[in-house]
Amino acid sequence: MEAFQFLKTKPMTAEPTLGRTMMLDKGLGLNAVDDLIATAGEDISFAKFGWGTTATMDRELILAKTHKYNAAGIMPYPGGTLLEIAAATGQYDEFLAEADALGFKGIEVSDGSTQIDHQKRQQLITQARDAGFFVISEVGKKNPKLDHELTTRERMTTIAADLAAGSNYVIIEAREAGKNIGIYDAQGQIVDDELAAITTHGIDHLIFEAPLKAQQVALILKFGPQVNLGNIASDEVTALATLRYGLRGDTVGRV
Amino acid sequence: MEAFQFLKTKPMTAEPTLGRTMMLDKGLGLNAVDDLIATAGEDISFAKFGWGTTATMDRELILAKTHKYNAAGIMPYPGGTLLEIAAATGQYDEFLAEADALGFKGIEVSDGSTQIDHQKRQQLITQARDAGFFVISEVGKKNPKLDHELTTRERMTTIAADLAAGSNYVIIEAREAGKNIGIYDAQGQIVDDELAAITTHGIDHLIFEAPLKAQQVALILKFGPQVNLGNIASDEVTALATLRYGLRGDTVGRV
Amino acid sequence: MEAFQFLKTKPMTAEPTLGRTMMLDKGLGLNAVDDLIATAGEDISFAKFGWGTTATMDRELILAKTHKYNAAGIMPYPGGTLLEIAAATGQYDEFLAEADALGFKGIEVSDGSTQIDHQKRQQLITQARDAGFFVISEVGKKNPKLDHELTTRERMTTIAADLAAGSNYVIIEAREAGKNIGIYDAQGQIVDDELAAITTHGIDHLIFEAPLKAQQVALILKFGPQVNLGNIASDEVTALATLRYGLRGDTVGRV
């Protein structure tokens, strides 16, 4: 039983009442993963092994981590950058096979660091789905200059096309820093027009990367605790849960 | 014995030579708590389980944590936000009983997220004291706009009233970020007039939340290593200890 | 074997292909050190026990940490501030003996927090070398005002003198924050002229403190993955390795 259970305004049946949380795992070790699962395992839906960090570690270690996450009901998946490198070097089949062998249940399809045309992108999504993976695609460029060249209409078109091709969720890119990219301006504040356009067809299949607390607060106050949020730092997962539950000053009495 | 003992200018009899340190525990797991106690246990007086984070975790986990802290001579207490929710929903008796059952030895009384009138505030303090808790009250609002509406005189009056009602310490609120609140301006720098007024009657019973290193340095250089500091991040506790001991560039030869 | 081995463009024979990484250990506990070595041990050359943090902990704990680092092929050394205090109080012999007894294999010689004349500095370097230590000296002042008074020529002269006296590497100081100091301006961006002058004789024996990701990216794009970088936060070591390997957006296809 949770502590101070009588003070919670939301029931603890996480989904679908509360939105999904995608945590950014930048290379946690096993002691830290144990701590994380024990303290916040029920508040995390996805563990993204950020960008190419997986490829710097031993296979046994990755296997041990994905095993722990899977056992806790948290879906682990490798960052999209790794997939992009595989796609660019013609090793996508090997990539999917290795991801499966390492215990990853999800795949992120992105073109944040490379150029991938629409047809290829849909093919990557479809192939991952057909191979049995849960697919999360990401819209946005990691280079702010390139990201600004993406029009709102292009983002909307890609979101629709990704979902049609089989993506389970589409992530709105904000990187680890959350500034000057996607729906955020250089100070990390939400650009309202951009957000309004992107959410025309609802938020159920979107995950907003929101690494900064002010972004998490703004999106929860706007859409409610059911909004899906991503790139949450591993030591901020519990803090985010308190925002969703109205257990932190910023949202007390407001969710 | 401590390493390099001969290089320390302060004796290691922490209190009362050194001020008290209140660390902000945002949801640490047991491995991290073990590390913390082994590396810095003697440098921490209080472990605040931030805002409502306690209520997102299993009772067994909270019990295991408070047991570790208590055994190490560190007093654990739940964040004031949790108390405010309890008070607002008429569950203060249950709150105190649950806090006791979970191994918390301290209680923080605040009105940072809700409105609590003076009489009610004193009653909360008195009831916690009568129930056997060490009581720490907090002055300040979590919303910067509301915090700015608090006059210096009101802060001084509340501090005095809290101590009269039985508070062991009064915390000057600065949140986790330490900017645009309490004694700090929007850049996190100390507002000298505000600080001077608040410390008219001494600093012995005050704990200054000082999450930023520059704030810790400024307060130590002004009041000496005996100043009480709070909202110290768990991975900055040792760094703060070195500031108090004159073992970091900012205070070498100055404390 | 590393995961996704086929996606790496660099061979995993770290040195000399990749530069050395000096990590800043601000007081990690044993669980965290175990995690760090398991996840990123091969990506770290040096573990600096920041400034005087070593002197706040029990000798047994420090011994356990240095043992773990040494066994993993990571050279531990105490921060220069501790040496400066020892030198200033006439306890340098004791300092070297204690460092040796505690399992440290390296010594950092600096004058960031105190005044040490050129002759004394060379003597400190030589004595540490003669005692069997690997010596890393540091150029720069921890106080920005004093640091700005150092001319480029003085920095160059000190680097050359240090190497002549026996330093294995010379660190360019940037502190933990990386702003308004050494080769960085107040925003943490590289001052090109300063960098060009300092690297006139190559970068092989220099370690650039580069705590901010943008600094790491800029230096890797300028000098290649073989540039030596320091003051890397313990939870950023893997992220830095991905930058060196071209496994993160900022350097994909560019290293």
Coordinates of N, CA and C in Angstrom, one line a residue, chain B residues 93-227:
Chain B
D93 N -5.2 14.6 11.9 CA -4.9 13.6 12.9 C -4.3 12.3 12.2
E94 N -5.0 12.0 11.1 CA -4.5 10.8 10.3 C -3.1 11.0 9.8
F95 N -2.9 12.2 9.4 CA -1.6 12.6 8.8 C -0.5 12.3 9.9
L96 N -0.7 12.9 11.0 CA 0.3 12.7 12.1 C 0.5 11.3 12.5
A97 N -0.6 10.5 12.5 CA -0.5 9.1 12.9 C 0.3 8.3 11.9
E98 N 0.0 8.6 10.6 CA 0.7 7.9 9.5 C 2.2 8.3 9.5
A99 N 2.5 9.6 9.7 CA 3.9 10.0 9.8 C 4.6 9.3 10.9
D100 N 4.0 9.2 12.0 CA 4.6 8.4 13.1 C 4.8 7.0 12.8
A101 N 3.8 6.4 12.2 CA 3.8 5.0 11.9 C 4.9 4.7 10.8
L102 N 5.2 5.7 10.0 CA 6.2 5.5 8.9 C 7.6 5.8 9.4
G103 N 7.8 6.2 10.7 CA 9.1 6.4 11.2 C 9.6 7.9 11.1
F104 N 8.7 8.8 10.7 CA 9.2 10.2 10.6 C 9.2 10.8 12.0
K105 N 10.3 11.5 12.3 CA 10.5 12.1 13.7 C 10.2 13.6 13.6
G106 N 10.2 14.1 12.4 CA 9.9 15.6 12.3 C 8.7 15.8 11.5
I107 N 8.1 17.0 11.6 CA 7.0 17.5 10.8 C 7.3 18.9 10.3
E108 N 7.0 19.1 9.1 CA 7.1 20.5 8.5 C 5.8 21.1 8.4
V109 N 5.6 22.3 9.0 CA 4.3 23.0 8.9 C 4.5 24.2 8.0
S110 N 3.8 24.3 6.9 CA 3.9 25.3 5.9 C 2.6 25.7 5.4
D111 N 2.6 26.9 4.6 CA 1.4 27.2 3.9 C 1.8 27.7 2.5
G112 N 2.8 27.0 1.9 CA 3.3 27.4 0.6 C 2.4 27.2 -0.5
S113 N 1.5 26.2 -0.4 CA 0.7 25.9 -1.5 C -0.8 26.1 -1.2
T114 N -1.1 26.4 0.0 CA -2.5 26.6 0.4 C -2.6 27.8 1.3
Q115 N -3.8 28.2 1.7 CA -4.0 29.3 2.6 C -4.3 28.7 4.0
I116 N -3.5 29.1 5.0 CA -3.8 28.7 6.3 C -3.7 29.9 7.2
D117 N -4.7 30.2 8.0 CA -4.7 31.5 8.8 C -3.7 31.3 10.0
H118 N -3.4 32.4 10.6 CA -2.4 32.4 11.7 C -2.8 31.4 12.8
Q119 N -4.1 31.5 13.2 CA -4.5 30.7 14.3 C -4.4 29.2 14.0
K120 N -4.8 28.8 12.8 CA -4.7 27.4 12.4 C -3.3 27.0 12.3
R121 N -2.4 27.8 11.8 CA -1.0 27.5 11.7 C -0.4 27.2 13.1
Q122 N -0.7 28.0 14.0 CA -0.2 27.8 15.4 C -0.7 26.5 16.0
Q123 N -2.0 26.2 15.6 CA -2.6 25.0 16.1 C -1.9 23.8 15.5
L124 N -1.6 23.9 14.3 CA -0.9 22.7 13.6 C 0.5 22.5 14.2
I125 N 1.2 23.6 14.5 CA 2.5 23.5 15.1 C 2.4 22.8 16.5
T126 N 1.4 23.4 17.3 CA 1.3 22.9 18.7 C 0.9 21.5 18.7
Q127 N -0.1 21.1 17.8 CA -0.5 19.7 17.8 C 0.6 18.7 17.5
A128 N 1.4 19.1 16.5 CA 2.5 18.3 16.1 C 3.5 18.1 17.3
R129 N 3.8 19.3 17.9 CA 4.7 19.2 19.1 C 4.1 18.3 20.2
D130 N 2.9 18.5 20.4 CA 2.2 17.7 21.5 C 2.2 16.2 21.2
A131 N 2.2 15.9 19.9 CA 2.3 14.5 19.4 C 3.7 13.9 19.5
G132 N 4.6 14.8 19.9 CA 6.0 14.3 20.1 C 6.9 14.5 18.9
F133 N 6.5 15.3 17.9 CA 7.4 15.5 16.8 C 8.3 16.7 17.0
F134 N 9.4 16.7 16.3 CA 10.3 17.8 16.2 C 9.6 18.7 15.1
V135 N 9.4 20.0 15.3 CA 8.6 20.7 14.3 C 9.5 21.8 13.7
I136 N 9.4 21.8 12.3 CA 10.1 22.8 11.5 C 9.0 23.4 10.7
S137 N 8.9 24.7 10.8 CA 7.9 25.4 10.0 C 8.6 26.2 8.9
E138 N 7.8 26.5 7.9 CA 8.4 27.2 6.7 C 7.6 28.4 6.4
V139 N 8.4 29.5 6.1 CA 7.7 30.8 5.7 C 8.0 31.1 4.3
G140 N 6.9 31.3 3.5 CA 7.0 31.6 2.1 C 6.0 30.9 1.3
K141 N 5.8 31.4 0.1 CA 4.8 30.9 -0.9 C 5.5 30.2 -2.0
K142 N 5.0 29.1 -2.5 CA 5.7 28.5 -3.7 C 5.5 29.2 -5.0
N143 N 4.3 29.9 -5.1 CA 4.1 30.7 -6.2 C 4.8 32.1 -6.1
P144 N 5.7 32.4 -7.0 CA 6.5 33.7 -6.8 C 5.6 34.9 -6.7
K145 N 4.5 34.9 -7.4 CA 3.6 36.1 -7.3 C 3.1 36.3 -5.9
L146 N 2.6 35.2 -5.4 CA 2.0 35.2 -4.0 C 3.2 35.5 -3.0
D147 N 4.3 34.9 -3.3 CA 5.4 35.1 -2.4 C 5.8 36.6 -2.3
H148 N 5.8 37.3 -3.4 CA 6.2 38.7 -3.4 C 5.2 39.5 -2.7
E149 N 3.9 39.0 -2.5 CA 2.9 39.8 -1.8 C 3.2 39.8 -0.3
L150 N 4.0 38.8 0.2 CA 4.3 38.7 1.6 C 5.3 39.9 1.9
T151 N 4.9 40.7 2.9 CA 5.9 41.8 3.2 C 6.9 41.2 4.2
T152 N 8.0 42.0 4.3 CA 9.1 41.6 5.2 C 8.6 41.5 6.6
R153 N 7.7 42.5 7.0 CA 7.2 42.5 8.3 C 6.3 41.2 8.6
E154 N 5.6 40.8 7.6 CA 4.7 39.6 7.7 C 5.6 38.4 8.0
R155 N 6.7 38.3 7.2 CA 7.6 37.2 7.4 C 8.2 37.2 8.8
M156 N 8.6 38.4 9.2 CA 9.2 38.5 10.6 C 8.2 38.1 11.7
T157 N 6.9 38.5 11.5 CA 5.9 38.2 12.4 C 5.6 36.7 12.5
T158 N 5.6 36.1 11.3 CA 5.3 34.7 11.3 C 6.5 33.9 11.9
I159 N 7.7 34.3 11.6 CA 8.8 33.6 12.3 C 8.7 33.6 13.8
A160 N 8.4 34.8 14.3 CA 8.3 35.0 15.8 C 7.2 34.2 16.3
A161 N 6.0 34.2 15.6 CA 4.9 33.5 16.1 C 5.1 32.0 16.0
D162 N 5.8 31.5 15.0 CA 6.0 30.1 14.9 C 6.9 29.6 16.0
L163 N 8.0 30.3 16.3 CA 8.9 29.9 17.4 C 8.2 29.9 18.7
A164 N 7.3 31.0 18.9 CA 6.5 31.0 20.1 C 5.6 29.9 20.3
A165 N 5.0 29.4 19.1 CA 4.1 28.3 19.2 C 4.8 26.9 19.3
G166 N 6.1 26.9 19.2 CA 6.8 25.7 19.4 C 7.6 25.1 18.3
S167 N 7.8 25.9 17.2 CA 8.7 25.4 16.1 C 10.1 25.3 16.6
N168 N 10.8 24.3 16.3 CA 12.2 24.1 16.6 C 13.1 25.0 15.7
Y169 N 12.7 25.0 14.4 CA 13.4 25.8 13.4 C 12.3 26.4 12.5
V170 N 12.7 27.5 11.9 CA 11.8 28.1 10.8 C 12.7 28.1 9.6
I171 N 12.1 27.6 8.5 CA 12.8 27.5 7.2 C 12.3 28.7 6.4
I172 N 13.3 29.4 5.7 CA 13.0 30.4 4.7 C 12.9 29.8 3.4
E173 N 11.7 29.7 2.8 CA 11.4 29.0 1.6 C 12.2 29.5 0.4
A174 N 12.7 28.6 -0.4 CA 13.3 29.0 -1.7 C 13.1 27.9 -2.8
R175 N 12.3 26.9 -2.5 CA 12.0 25.8 -3.4 C 13.2 25.1 -3.8
E176 N 13.1 24.2 -4.8 CA 14.2 23.5 -5.3 C 15.1 24.3 -6.2
A177 N 14.5 25.4 -6.8 CA 15.2 26.1 -7.8 C 16.0 27.3 -7.3
G178 N 15.4 27.9 -6.2 CA 16.1 29.0 -5.5 C 16.2 30.4 -6.2
K179 N 15.2 30.6 -7.0 CA 15.2 31.9 -7.7 C 13.8 32.6 -7.6
N180 N 13.9 34.0 -7.5 CA 12.7 34.8 -7.5 C 11.8 34.4 -6.3
I181 N 12.3 34.2 -5.1 CA 11.5 33.8 -4.0 C 12.3 34.0 -2.7
G182 N 11.5 34.4 -1.7 CA 12.1 34.6 -0.4 C 13.2 35.7 -0.4
I183 N 14.4 35.3 0.1 CA 15.5 36.2 0.1 C 16.3 36.3 -1.2
Y184 N 15.8 35.6 -2.2 CA 16.6 35.6 -3.5 C 15.8 36.3 -4.6
D185 N 16.6 37.0 -5.5 CA 16.0 37.7 -6.6 C 15.9 36.7 -7.8
A186 N 15.5 37.2 -8.9 CA 15.2 36.3 -10.1 C 16.5 35.6 -10.6
Q187 N 17.7 36.2 -10.2 CA 18.9 35.5 -10.6 C 19.4 34.6 -9.5
G188 N 18.7 34.5 -8.4 CA 19.1 33.7 -7.3 C 20.1 34.3 -6.3
Q189 N 20.2 35.7 -6.5 CA 21.2 36.4 -5.6 C 20.4 36.9 -4.4
I190 N 21.1 37.0 -3.3 CA 20.5 37.4 -2.0 C 20.1 38.9 -2.1
V191 N 18.9 39.2 -1.6 CA 18.4 40.6 -1.5 C 18.8 41.0 -0.1
D192 N 19.8 41.8 0.0 CA 20.4 42.1 1.3 C 19.5 42.7 2.3
D193 N 18.6 43.6 1.9 CA 17.7 44.2 2.9 C 16.8 43.2 3.5
E194 N 16.3 42.3 2.7 CA 15.4 41.2 3.1 C 16.1 40.3 4.1
L195 N 17.3 40.0 3.8 CA 18.1 39.1 4.7 C 18.4 39.8 6.0
A196 N 18.8 41.0 5.9 CA 19.1 41.8 7.2 C 17.9 41.8 8.1
A197 N 16.7 42.1 7.5 CA 15.5 42.2 8.3 C 15.2 40.9 9.0
I198 N 15.2 39.9 8.2 CA 14.8 38.5 8.7 C 15.8 38.0 9.8
T199 N 17.0 38.5 9.8 CA 18.0 37.9 10.7 C 18.2 38.9 11.9
T200 N 17.3 39.8 12.0 CA 17.5 40.8 13.1 C 17.7 40.1 14.5
H201 N 16.9 39.0 14.7 CA 17.0 38.4 16.0 C 17.9 37.1 16.0
G202 N 18.9 37.1 15.0 CA 19.8 36.0 15.0 C 19.5 34.9 14.0
I203 N 20.3 34.0 13.8 CA 20.1 33.0 12.8 C 20.0 31.6 13.4
D204 N 20.1 31.5 14.7 CA 20.2 30.1 15.3 C 19.0 29.3 15.0
H205 N 17.8 29.9 14.9 CA 16.6 29.1 14.7 C 16.1 29.2 13.3
L206 N 16.9 29.7 12.4 CA 16.5 29.8 11.0 C 17.3 28.7 10.2
I207 N 16.6 28.2 9.1 CA 17.2 27.4 8.1 C 17.0 28.1 6.8
F208 N 18.0 28.5 6.1 CA 17.9 29.1 4.8 C 17.9 28.1 3.7
E209 N 16.8 27.9 3.0 CA 16.9 27.1 1.8 C 17.9 27.7 0.8
A210 N 18.9 27.0 0.4 CA 19.9 27.5 -0.5 C 20.4 26.5 -1.5
P211 N 19.5 26.2 -2.4 CA 19.9 25.1 -3.4 C 21.0 25.4 -4.3
L212 N 21.3 26.6 -4.5 CA 22.4 27.0 -5.5 C 23.7 27.2 -4.7
K213 N 24.8 26.7 -5.3 CA 26.1 26.8 -4.7 C 26.5 28.2 -4.3
A214 N 26.2 29.2 -5.2 CA 26.5 30.6 -4.9 C 25.8 31.1 -3.7
Q215 N 24.6 30.6 -3.4 CA 23.9 31.0 -2.3 C 24.5 30.4 -1.0
Q216 N 24.9 29.2 -1.1 CA 25.6 28.5 0.0 C 26.9 29.3 0.4
V217 N 27.7 29.6 -0.7 CA 28.9 30.3 -0.4 C 28.6 31.7 0.2
A218 N 27.7 32.4 -0.3 CA 27.4 33.7 0.2 C 27.0 33.7 1.7
L219 N 26.1 32.7 2.0 CA 25.6 32.6 3.4 C 26.7 32.2 4.3
I220 N 27.6 31.3 3.9 CA 28.7 30.8 4.8 C 29.7 31.9 5.0
L221 N 30.0 32.7 3.9 CA 30.9 33.8 4.1 C 30.3 34.9 4.9
K222 N 29.0 35.1 4.9 CA 28.4 36.1 5.7 C 28.2 35.7 7.2
F223 N 27.7 34.5 7.4 CA 27.4 34.1 8.8 C 28.4 33.1 9.4
G224 N 29.2 32.5 8.5 CA 30.1 31.5 9.0 C 29.6 30.1 8.8
P225 N 30.4 29.1 9.0 CA 30.0 27.7 8.7 C 28.9 27.2 9.6
Q226 N 28.5 28.0 10.6 CA 27.4 27.5 11.6 C 26.1 27.9 11.0
V227 N 26.0 28.5 9.9 CA 24.7 28.9 9.3 C 23.9 27.6 8.9

